[in-house]
PDB file of C-alpha atoms in Angstrom:
ATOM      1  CA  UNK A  19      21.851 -14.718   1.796  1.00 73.00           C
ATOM      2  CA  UNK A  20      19.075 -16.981   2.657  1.00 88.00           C
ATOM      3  CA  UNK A  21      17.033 -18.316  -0.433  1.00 93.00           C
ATOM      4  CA  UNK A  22      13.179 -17.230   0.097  1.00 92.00           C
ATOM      5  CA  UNK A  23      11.843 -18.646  -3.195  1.00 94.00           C
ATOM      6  CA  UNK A  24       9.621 -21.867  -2.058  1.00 94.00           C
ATOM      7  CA  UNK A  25       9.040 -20.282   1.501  1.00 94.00           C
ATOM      8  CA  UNK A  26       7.528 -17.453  -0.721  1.00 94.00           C
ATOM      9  CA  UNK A  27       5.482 -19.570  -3.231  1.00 96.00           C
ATOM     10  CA  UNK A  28       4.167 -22.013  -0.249  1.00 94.00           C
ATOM     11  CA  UNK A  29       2.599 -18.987   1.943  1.00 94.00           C
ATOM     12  CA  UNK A  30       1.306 -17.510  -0.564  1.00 94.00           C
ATOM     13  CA  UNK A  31      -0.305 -20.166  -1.920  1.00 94.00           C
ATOM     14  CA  UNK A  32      -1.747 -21.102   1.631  1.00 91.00           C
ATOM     15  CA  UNK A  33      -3.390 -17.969   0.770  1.00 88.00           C
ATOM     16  CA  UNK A  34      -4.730 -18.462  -2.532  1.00 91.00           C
ATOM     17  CA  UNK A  35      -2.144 -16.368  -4.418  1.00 93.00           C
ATOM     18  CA  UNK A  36      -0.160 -18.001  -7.238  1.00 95.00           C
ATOM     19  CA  UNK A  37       3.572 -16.968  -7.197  1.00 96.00           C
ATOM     20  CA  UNK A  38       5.204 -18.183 -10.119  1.00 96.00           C
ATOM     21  CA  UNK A  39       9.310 -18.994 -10.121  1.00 96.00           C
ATOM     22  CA  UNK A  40      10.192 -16.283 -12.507  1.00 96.00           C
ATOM     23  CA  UNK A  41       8.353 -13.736  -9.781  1.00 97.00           C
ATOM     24  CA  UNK A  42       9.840 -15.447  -6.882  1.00 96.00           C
ATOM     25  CA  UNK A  43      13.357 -14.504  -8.179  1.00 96.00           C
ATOM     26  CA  UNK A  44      11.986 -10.761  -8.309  1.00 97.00           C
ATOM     27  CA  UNK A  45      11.142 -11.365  -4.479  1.00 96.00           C
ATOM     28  CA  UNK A  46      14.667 -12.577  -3.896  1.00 96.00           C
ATOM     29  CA  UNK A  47      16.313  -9.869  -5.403  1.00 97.00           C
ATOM     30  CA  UNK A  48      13.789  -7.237  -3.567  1.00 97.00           C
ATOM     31  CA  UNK A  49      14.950  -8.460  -0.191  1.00 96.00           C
ATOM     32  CA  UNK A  50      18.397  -8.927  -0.818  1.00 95.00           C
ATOM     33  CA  UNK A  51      18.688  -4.702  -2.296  1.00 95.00           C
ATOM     34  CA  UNK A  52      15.993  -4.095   0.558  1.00 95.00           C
ATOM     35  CA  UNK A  53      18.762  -5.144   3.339  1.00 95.00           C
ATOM     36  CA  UNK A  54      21.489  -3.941   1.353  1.00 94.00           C
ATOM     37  CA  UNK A  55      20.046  -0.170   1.268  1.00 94.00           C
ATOM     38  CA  UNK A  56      18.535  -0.782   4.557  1.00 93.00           C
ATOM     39  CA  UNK A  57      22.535  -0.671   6.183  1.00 91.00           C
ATOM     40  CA  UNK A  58      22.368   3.254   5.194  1.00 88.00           C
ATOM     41  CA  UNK A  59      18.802   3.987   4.925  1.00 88.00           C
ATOM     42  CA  UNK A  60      16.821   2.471   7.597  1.00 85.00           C
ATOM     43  CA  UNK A  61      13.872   1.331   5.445  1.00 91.00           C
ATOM     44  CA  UNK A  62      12.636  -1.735   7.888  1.00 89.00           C
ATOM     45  CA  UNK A  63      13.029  -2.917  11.457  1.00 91.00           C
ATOM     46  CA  UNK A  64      12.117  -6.517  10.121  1.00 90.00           C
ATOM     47  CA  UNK A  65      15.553  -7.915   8.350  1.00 90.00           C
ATOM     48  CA  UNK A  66      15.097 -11.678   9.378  1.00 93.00           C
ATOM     49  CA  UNK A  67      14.516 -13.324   5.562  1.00 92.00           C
ATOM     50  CA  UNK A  68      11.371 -15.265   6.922  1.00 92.00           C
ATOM     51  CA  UNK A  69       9.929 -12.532   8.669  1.00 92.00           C
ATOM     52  CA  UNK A  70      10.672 -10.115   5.280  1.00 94.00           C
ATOM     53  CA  UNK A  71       8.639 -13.253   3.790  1.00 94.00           C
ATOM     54  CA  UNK A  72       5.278 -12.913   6.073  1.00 93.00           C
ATOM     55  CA  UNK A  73       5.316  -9.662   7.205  1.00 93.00           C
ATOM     56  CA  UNK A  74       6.275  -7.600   4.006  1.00 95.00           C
ATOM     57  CA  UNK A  75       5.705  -9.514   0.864  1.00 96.00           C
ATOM     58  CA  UNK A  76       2.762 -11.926   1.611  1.00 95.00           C
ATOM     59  CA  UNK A  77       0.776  -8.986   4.064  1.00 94.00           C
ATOM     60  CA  UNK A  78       1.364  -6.751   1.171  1.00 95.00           C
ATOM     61  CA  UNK A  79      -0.384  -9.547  -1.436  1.00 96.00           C
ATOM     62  CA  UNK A  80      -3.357  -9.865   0.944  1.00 93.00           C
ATOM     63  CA  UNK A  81      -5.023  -7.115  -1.346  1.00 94.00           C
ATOM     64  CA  UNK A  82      -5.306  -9.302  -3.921  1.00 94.00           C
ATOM     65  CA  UNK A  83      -7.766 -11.948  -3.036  1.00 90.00           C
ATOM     66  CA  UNK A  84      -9.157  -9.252  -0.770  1.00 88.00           C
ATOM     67  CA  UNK A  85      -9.767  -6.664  -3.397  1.00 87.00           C
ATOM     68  CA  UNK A  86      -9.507  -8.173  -6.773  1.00 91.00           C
ATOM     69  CA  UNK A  87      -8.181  -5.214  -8.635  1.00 92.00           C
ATOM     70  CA  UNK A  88      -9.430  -4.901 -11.914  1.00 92.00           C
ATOM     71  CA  UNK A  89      -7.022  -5.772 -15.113  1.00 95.00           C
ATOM     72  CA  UNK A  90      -4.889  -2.231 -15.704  1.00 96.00           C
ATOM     73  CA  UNK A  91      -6.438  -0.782 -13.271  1.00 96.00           C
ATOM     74  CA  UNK A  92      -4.389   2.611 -11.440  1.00 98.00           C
ATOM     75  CA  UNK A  93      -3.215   1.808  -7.923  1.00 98.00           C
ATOM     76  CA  UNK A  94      -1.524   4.516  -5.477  1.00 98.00           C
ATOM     77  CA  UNK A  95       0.273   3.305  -2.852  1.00 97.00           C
ATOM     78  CA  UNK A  96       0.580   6.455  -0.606  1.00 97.00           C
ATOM     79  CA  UNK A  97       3.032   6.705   1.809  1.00 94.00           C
ATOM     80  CA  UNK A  98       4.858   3.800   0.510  1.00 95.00           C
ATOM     81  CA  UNK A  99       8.043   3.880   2.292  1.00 93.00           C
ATOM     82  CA  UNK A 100       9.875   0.820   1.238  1.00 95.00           C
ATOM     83  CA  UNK A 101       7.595  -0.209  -1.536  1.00 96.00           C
ATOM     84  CA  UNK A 102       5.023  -1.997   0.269  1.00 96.00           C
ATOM     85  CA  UNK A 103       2.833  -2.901  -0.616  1.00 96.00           C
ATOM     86  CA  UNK A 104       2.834  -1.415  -3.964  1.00 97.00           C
ATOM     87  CA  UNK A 105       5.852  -2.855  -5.452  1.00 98.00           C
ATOM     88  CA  UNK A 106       4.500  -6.596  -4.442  1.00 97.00           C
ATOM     89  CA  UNK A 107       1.156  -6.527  -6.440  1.00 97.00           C
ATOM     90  CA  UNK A 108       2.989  -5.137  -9.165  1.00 98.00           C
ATOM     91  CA  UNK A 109       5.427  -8.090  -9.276  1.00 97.00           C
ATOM     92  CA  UNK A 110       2.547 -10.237  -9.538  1.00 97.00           C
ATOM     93  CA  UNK A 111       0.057  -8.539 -11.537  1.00 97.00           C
ATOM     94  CA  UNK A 112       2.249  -6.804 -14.004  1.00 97.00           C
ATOM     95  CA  UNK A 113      -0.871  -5.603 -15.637  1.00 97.00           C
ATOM     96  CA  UNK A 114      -1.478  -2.923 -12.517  1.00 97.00           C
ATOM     97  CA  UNK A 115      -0.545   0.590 -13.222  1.00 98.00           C
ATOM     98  CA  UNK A 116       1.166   1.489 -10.189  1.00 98.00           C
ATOM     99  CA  UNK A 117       2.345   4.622  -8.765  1.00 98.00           C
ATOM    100  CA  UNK A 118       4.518   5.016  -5.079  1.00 98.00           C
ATOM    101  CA  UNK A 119       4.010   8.195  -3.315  1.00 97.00           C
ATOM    102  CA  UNK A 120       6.300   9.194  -0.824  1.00 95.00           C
ATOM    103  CA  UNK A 121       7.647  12.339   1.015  1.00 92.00           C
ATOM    104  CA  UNK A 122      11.143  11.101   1.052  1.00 91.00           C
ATOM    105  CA  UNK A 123      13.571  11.312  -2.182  1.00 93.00           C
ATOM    106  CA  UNK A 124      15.606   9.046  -0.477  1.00 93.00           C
ATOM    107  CA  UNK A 125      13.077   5.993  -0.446  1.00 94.00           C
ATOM    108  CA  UNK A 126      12.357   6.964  -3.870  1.00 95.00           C
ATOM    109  CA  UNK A 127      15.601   6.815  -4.967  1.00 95.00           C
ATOM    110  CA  UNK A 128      16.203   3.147  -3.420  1.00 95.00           C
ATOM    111  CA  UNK A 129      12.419   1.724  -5.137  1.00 96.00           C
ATOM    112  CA  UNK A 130      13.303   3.586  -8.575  1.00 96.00           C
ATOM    113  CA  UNK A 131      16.905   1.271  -8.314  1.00 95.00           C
ATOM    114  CA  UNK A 132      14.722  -1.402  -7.254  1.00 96.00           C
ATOM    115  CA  UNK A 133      12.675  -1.047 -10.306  1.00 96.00           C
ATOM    116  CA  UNK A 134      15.270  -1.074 -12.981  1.00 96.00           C
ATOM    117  CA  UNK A 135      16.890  -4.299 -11.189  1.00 95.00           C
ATOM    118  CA  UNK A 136      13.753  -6.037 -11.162  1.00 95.00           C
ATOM    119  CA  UNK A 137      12.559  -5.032 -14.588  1.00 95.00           C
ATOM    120  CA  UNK A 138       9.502  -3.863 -13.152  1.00 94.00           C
ATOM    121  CA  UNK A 139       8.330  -0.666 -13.812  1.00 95.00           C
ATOM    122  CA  UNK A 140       6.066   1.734 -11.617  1.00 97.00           C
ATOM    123  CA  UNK A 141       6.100   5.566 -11.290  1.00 97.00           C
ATOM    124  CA  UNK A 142       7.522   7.303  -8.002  1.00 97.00           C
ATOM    125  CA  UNK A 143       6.015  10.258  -6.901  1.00 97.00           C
ATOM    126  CA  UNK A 144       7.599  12.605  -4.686  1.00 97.00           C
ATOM    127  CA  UNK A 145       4.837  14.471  -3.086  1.00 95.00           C
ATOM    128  CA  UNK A 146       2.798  14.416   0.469  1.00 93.00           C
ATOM    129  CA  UNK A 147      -0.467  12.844   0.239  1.00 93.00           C
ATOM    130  CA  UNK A 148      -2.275  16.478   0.929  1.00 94.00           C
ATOM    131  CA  UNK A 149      -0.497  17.666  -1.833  1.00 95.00           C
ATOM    132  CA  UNK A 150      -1.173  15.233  -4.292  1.00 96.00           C
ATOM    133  CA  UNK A 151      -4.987  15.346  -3.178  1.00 95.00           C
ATOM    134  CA  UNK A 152      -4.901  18.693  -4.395  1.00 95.00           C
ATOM    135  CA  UNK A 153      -3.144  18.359  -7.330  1.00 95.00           C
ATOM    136  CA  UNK A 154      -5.464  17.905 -10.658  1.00 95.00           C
ATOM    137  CA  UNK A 155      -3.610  15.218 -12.339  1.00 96.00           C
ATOM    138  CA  UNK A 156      -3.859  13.133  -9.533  1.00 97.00           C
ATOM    139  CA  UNK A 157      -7.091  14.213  -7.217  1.00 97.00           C
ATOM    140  CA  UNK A 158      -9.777  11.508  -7.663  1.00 96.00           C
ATOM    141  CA  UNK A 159      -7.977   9.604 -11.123  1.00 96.00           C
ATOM    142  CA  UNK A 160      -7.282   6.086  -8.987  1.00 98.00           C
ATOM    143  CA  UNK A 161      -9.130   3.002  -9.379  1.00 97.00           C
ATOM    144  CA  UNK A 162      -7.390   1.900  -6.047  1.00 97.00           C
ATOM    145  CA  UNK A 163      -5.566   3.611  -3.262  1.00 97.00           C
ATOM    146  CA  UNK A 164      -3.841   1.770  -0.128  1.00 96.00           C
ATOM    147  CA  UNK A 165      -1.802   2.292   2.738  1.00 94.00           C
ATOM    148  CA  UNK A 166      -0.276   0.572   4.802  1.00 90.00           C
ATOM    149  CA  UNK A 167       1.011   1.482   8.513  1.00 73.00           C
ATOM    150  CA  UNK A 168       0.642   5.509   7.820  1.00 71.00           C
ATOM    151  CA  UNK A 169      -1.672   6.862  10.176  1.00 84.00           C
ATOM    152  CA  UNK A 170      -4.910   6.759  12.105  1.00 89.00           C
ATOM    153  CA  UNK A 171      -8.024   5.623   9.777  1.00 92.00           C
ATOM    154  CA  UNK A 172      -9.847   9.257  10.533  1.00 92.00           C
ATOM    155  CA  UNK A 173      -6.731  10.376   9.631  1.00 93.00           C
ATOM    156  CA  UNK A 174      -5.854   8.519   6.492  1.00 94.00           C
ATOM    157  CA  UNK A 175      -9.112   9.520   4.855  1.00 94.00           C
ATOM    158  CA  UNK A 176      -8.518  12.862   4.362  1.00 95.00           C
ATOM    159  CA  UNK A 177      -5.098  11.573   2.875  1.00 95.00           C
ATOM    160  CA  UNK A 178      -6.171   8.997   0.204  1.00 96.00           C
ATOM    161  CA  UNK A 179      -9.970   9.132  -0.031  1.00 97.00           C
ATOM    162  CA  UNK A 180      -9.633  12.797  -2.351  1.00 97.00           C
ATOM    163  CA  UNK A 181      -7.111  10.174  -4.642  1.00 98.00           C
ATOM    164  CA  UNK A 182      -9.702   7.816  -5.212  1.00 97.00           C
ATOM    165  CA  UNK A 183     -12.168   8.063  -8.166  1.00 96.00           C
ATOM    166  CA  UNK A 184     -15.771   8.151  -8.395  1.00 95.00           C
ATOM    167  CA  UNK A 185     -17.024   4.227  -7.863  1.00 95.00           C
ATOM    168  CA  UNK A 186     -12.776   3.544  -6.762  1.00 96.00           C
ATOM    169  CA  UNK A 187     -11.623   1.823  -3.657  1.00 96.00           C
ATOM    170  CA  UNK A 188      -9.325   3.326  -0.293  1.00 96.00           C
ATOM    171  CA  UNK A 189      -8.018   0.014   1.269  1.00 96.00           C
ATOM    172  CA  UNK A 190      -6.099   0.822   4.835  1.00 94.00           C
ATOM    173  CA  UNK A 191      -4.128  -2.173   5.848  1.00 93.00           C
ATOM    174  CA  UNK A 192      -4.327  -2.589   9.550  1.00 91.00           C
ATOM    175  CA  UNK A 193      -3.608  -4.777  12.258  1.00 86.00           C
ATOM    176  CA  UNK A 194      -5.639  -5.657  15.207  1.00 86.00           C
ATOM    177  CA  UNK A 195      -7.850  -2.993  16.471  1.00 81.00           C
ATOM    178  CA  UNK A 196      -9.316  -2.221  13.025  1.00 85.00           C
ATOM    179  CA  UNK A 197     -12.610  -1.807  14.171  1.00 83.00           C
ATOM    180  CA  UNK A 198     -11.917   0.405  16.575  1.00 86.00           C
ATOM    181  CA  UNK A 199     -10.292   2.873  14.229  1.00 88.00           C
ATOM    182  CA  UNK A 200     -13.072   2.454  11.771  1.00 89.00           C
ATOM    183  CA  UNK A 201     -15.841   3.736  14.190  1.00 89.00           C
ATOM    184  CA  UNK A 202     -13.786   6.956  15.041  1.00 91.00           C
ATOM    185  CA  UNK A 203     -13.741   7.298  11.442  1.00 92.00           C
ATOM    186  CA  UNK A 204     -17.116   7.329  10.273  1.00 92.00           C
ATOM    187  CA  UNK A 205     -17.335  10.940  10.388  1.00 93.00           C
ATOM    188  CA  UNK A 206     -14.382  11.326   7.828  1.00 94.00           C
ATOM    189  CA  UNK A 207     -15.492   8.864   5.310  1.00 94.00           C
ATOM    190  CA  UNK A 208     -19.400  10.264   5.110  1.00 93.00           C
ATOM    191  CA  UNK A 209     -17.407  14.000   4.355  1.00 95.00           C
ATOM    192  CA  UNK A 210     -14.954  12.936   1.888  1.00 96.00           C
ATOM    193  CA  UNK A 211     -17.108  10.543   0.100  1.00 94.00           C
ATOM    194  CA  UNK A 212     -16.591   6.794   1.083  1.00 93.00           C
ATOM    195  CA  UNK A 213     -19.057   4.831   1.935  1.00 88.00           C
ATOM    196  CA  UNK A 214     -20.121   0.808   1.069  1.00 84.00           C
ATOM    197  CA  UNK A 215     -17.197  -0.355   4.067  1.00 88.00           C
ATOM    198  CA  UNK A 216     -15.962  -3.928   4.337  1.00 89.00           C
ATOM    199  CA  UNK A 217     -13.160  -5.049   7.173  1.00 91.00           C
ATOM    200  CA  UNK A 218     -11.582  -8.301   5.753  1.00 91.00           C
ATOM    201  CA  UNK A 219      -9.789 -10.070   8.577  1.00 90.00           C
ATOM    202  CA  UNK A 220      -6.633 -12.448   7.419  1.00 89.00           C
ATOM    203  CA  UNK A 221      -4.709 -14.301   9.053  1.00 87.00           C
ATOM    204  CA  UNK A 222      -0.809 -14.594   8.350  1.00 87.00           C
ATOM    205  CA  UNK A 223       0.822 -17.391   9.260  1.00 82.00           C
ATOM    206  CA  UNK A 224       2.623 -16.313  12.386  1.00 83.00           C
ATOM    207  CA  UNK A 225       2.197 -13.390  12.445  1.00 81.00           C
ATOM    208  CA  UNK A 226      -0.863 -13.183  13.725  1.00 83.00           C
ATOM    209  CA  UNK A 227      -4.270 -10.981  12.862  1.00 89.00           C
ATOM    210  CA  UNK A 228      -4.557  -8.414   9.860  1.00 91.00           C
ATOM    211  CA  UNK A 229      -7.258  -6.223   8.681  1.00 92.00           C
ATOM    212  CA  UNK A 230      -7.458  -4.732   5.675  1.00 93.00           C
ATOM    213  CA  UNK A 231     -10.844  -1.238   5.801  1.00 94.00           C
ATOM    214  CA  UNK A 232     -12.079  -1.543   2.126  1.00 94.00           C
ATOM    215  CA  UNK A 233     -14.278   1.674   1.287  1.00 95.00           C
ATOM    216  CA  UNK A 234     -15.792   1.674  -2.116  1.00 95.00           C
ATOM    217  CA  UNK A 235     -15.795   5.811  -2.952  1.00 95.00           C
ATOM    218  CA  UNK A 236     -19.326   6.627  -4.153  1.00 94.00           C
ATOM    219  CA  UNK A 237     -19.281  10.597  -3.803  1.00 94.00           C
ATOM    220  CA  UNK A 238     -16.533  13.114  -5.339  1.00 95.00           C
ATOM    221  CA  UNK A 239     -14.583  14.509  -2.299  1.00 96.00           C
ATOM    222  CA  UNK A 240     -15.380  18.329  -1.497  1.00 95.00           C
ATOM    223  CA  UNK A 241     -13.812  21.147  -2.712  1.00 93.00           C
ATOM    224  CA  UNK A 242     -11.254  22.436   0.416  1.00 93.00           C
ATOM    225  CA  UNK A 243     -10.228  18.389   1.203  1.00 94.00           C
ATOM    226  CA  UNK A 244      -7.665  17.260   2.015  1.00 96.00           C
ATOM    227  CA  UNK A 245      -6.891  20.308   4.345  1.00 94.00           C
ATOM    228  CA  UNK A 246      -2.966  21.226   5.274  1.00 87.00           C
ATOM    229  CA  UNK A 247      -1.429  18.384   6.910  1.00 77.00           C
ATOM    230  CA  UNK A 248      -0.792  20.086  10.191  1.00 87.00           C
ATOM    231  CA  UNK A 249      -4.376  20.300  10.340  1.00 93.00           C
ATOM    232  CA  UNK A 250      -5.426  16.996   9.281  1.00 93.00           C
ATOM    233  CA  UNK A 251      -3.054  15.686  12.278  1.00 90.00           C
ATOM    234  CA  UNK A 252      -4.247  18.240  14.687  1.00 91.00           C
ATOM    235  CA  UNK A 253      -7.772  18.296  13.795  1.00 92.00           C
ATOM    236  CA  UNK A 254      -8.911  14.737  12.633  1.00 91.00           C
ATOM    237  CA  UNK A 255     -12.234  14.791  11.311  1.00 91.00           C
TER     238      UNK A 255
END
């Protein structure tokens, strides 16, 4: 299997993130299990090593420059499918608390093997996003909430912003088009709460134009959000 390791360090240095060896051989090991599981499970269309390098693990570490996550602070990644980009920023700030949410037991049985290989340890949640919003351990108790390729932006509020606490941040990674999505959803965010918006454009390597929607949360989330999640798709806000 192709080495990554200095492909890995170089781009994300080109984008002001520091990659040390001992945390490039966690990257290597991630993509050689992701491909591995990927045979049965069908975790990611992208399986070219280089490609795994841009448009997984260095997209995913965009957040950090971006966002600047406080030291300890509690990330979500909802909807986190194959661990991006949740299990990334833990790998390189170990000092996140991180949490993967995820509908399917069998994604979260390939990132909790993931974790024990790579000695890297994050909690896996298996819940819907509307259900964890309601849930009182969880509803507004993160310092930081992402996602990344889940749904519209109107949409995606209703899903993460009730997660988020008081003075917290929902960051939607995006890809061209950003802007677009951000004006349907300024209905959403004034109703559940988010508000002080930023759209951070970056530019990977080849791949082309990114945005990552940072909302700073600076009202709780009203009682009755997030709705069912037939009605949250069917009735966007």
């Amino acid at each position: 299997m192709e080495d990554i390791r200095q492909k890995l360090i170089i781009q994300a240095k080109d984008m002001g993130i520091k990659v040390t060896a001992e945390q490039a051989d966690k990257f290597q090991r991630y993509m050689e299990l992701l491909l591995e599981w990927n045979e049965k499970l069908n975790l990611t269309a992208i399986t070219e090593p280089g490609e795994i390098v841009e448009k997984h693990f260095i997209d995913s570490l965009t957040l950090l420059p971006a966002c600047r996550p406080k030291e300890g602070g509690k990330l979500l990644d909802v909807g986190t499918g194959a661990g991006f980009p949740g299990i990334p920023l833990k790998i390189v700030r170990p000092d996140l608390q991180v949490t993967l949410l995820d509908g399917s037991n069998k994604r979260l049985n390939f990132l909790s093997q993931l974790c024990g290989e790579l000695s890297t340890e994050c909690r896996c949640v298996h819940k819907r996003a509307e259900e964890a919003g309601l849930d009182k351990s969880m509803r507004e108790s993160f310092d930081l909430v992402t996602a990344r390729a889940v749904a519209q932006l109107r949409i995606l509020c209703e899903y993460c912003l009730p997660l988020v606490k008081m003075k917290g941040f929902f960051v939607a990674m995006k890809g061209p088009g950003a802007k677009d999505e951000l004006s349907e959803a300024k209905n959403a965010l004034k109703i559940l709460g988010g508000d002080r918006i930023d759209v951070k454009q970056i530019q990977l390597p080849t791949a082309g134009e990114r945005n990552l929607i940072v909302v700073r949360k600076l009202s709780f989330t009203p009682k009755g959000y997030p709705r069912h999640g037939g009605t949250i798709t069917k009735h966007p806000l």
